[in-house]
């Protein structure tokens, strides 16, 4: 199932180039009381609501996808976890160009660990990226994004994929420079998630997916998740050995070679095999 969020926080099931509005199901989410939980309530309830969502989708009047304003498929992730250099060819690329990381330690991911992006940086494709500090180099990074479906703590590689709700395309927009990664990757709109969530039953194996991004008509990144240093199960096991992963937590798995600058007025087109394609406009903040 492909689940999208669109327009004014509506929930939809994507089928071909149509969206079926299933927002009615949101009334069935458990009532929440302050203090609100640090996880995404919809993602946590997906297994329980799945049947109802499918029933509603069958009866909903289809809306053309092209007329929908797509927002982030996950509304309230408790955290956005991201992998630093995690593609073999990208590791070679950054080792050759000190400007990409300004002398920051470039380590194998096993030694560097993971980092967090501010949840306030999250937008959907229709909202676009709004650049800050345009005098500095702002780069695109296309990444496979994993959405955690249930609480994961100290999980093994072997069972890791059973904790996944689904997958999206992620953009980890980055200001190059000397600051901590979490700081220069966390301005508002610097994490894009979309175009929808493909549930893991529809995409059981993320280990060999083509991924790409174009800026305008220029091809920038072309790779396959088979080039990952730590693959999806290993990343989940690694992350969950440090902190608890909760439903709705997003795991950005790292970007392949070919990162490059974006400027106000650009249009990015990102695609991942078996997920889809999304267009994201770049403007000034
Ligand atoms: Mn990245």
Short mmCIF file of C-alpha atoms and ligand atoms in Angstrom, two decimals, residues 82-85 90 115 117 141-143 171-174 176 181 185 252-255 259, ligand 1:
data_model
loop_
_atom_site.label_atom_id
_atom_site.label_comp_id
_atom_site.label_asym_id
_atom_site.label_seq_id
_atom_site.Cartn_x
_atom_site.Cartn_y
_atom_site.Cartn_z
CA UNK A 82 20.72 9.84 9.63
CA UNK A 83 23.74 7.93 8.44
CA UNK A 84 26.89 9.82 7.49
CA UNK A 85 28.94 8.55 4.56
CA UNK A 90 30.60 8.35 -1.86
CA UNK A 115 23.54 11.64 13.78
CA UNK A 117 18.39 15.98 12.26
CA UNK A 141 21.55 14.25 -0.98
CA UNK A 142 19.05 11.63 -2.14
CA UNK A 143 18.58 8.75 0.29
CA UNK A 171 16.34 14.29 0.78
CA UNK A 172 19.03 15.23 3.30
CA UNK A 173 19.70 18.83 2.27
CA UNK A 174 23.06 20.00 3.54
CA UNK A 176 28.66 22.34 3.46
CA UNK A 181 26.30 17.83 10.75
CA UNK A 185 21.49 19.80 7.97
CA UNK A 252 17.94 8.29 6.44
CA UNK A 253 20.31 5.63 5.18
CA UNK A 254 22.99 7.83 3.60
CA UNK A 255 23.63 9.26 0.17
CA UNK A 259 26.28 15.19 -4.31
MN1 LIG B 1 22.95 12.35 4.13
#
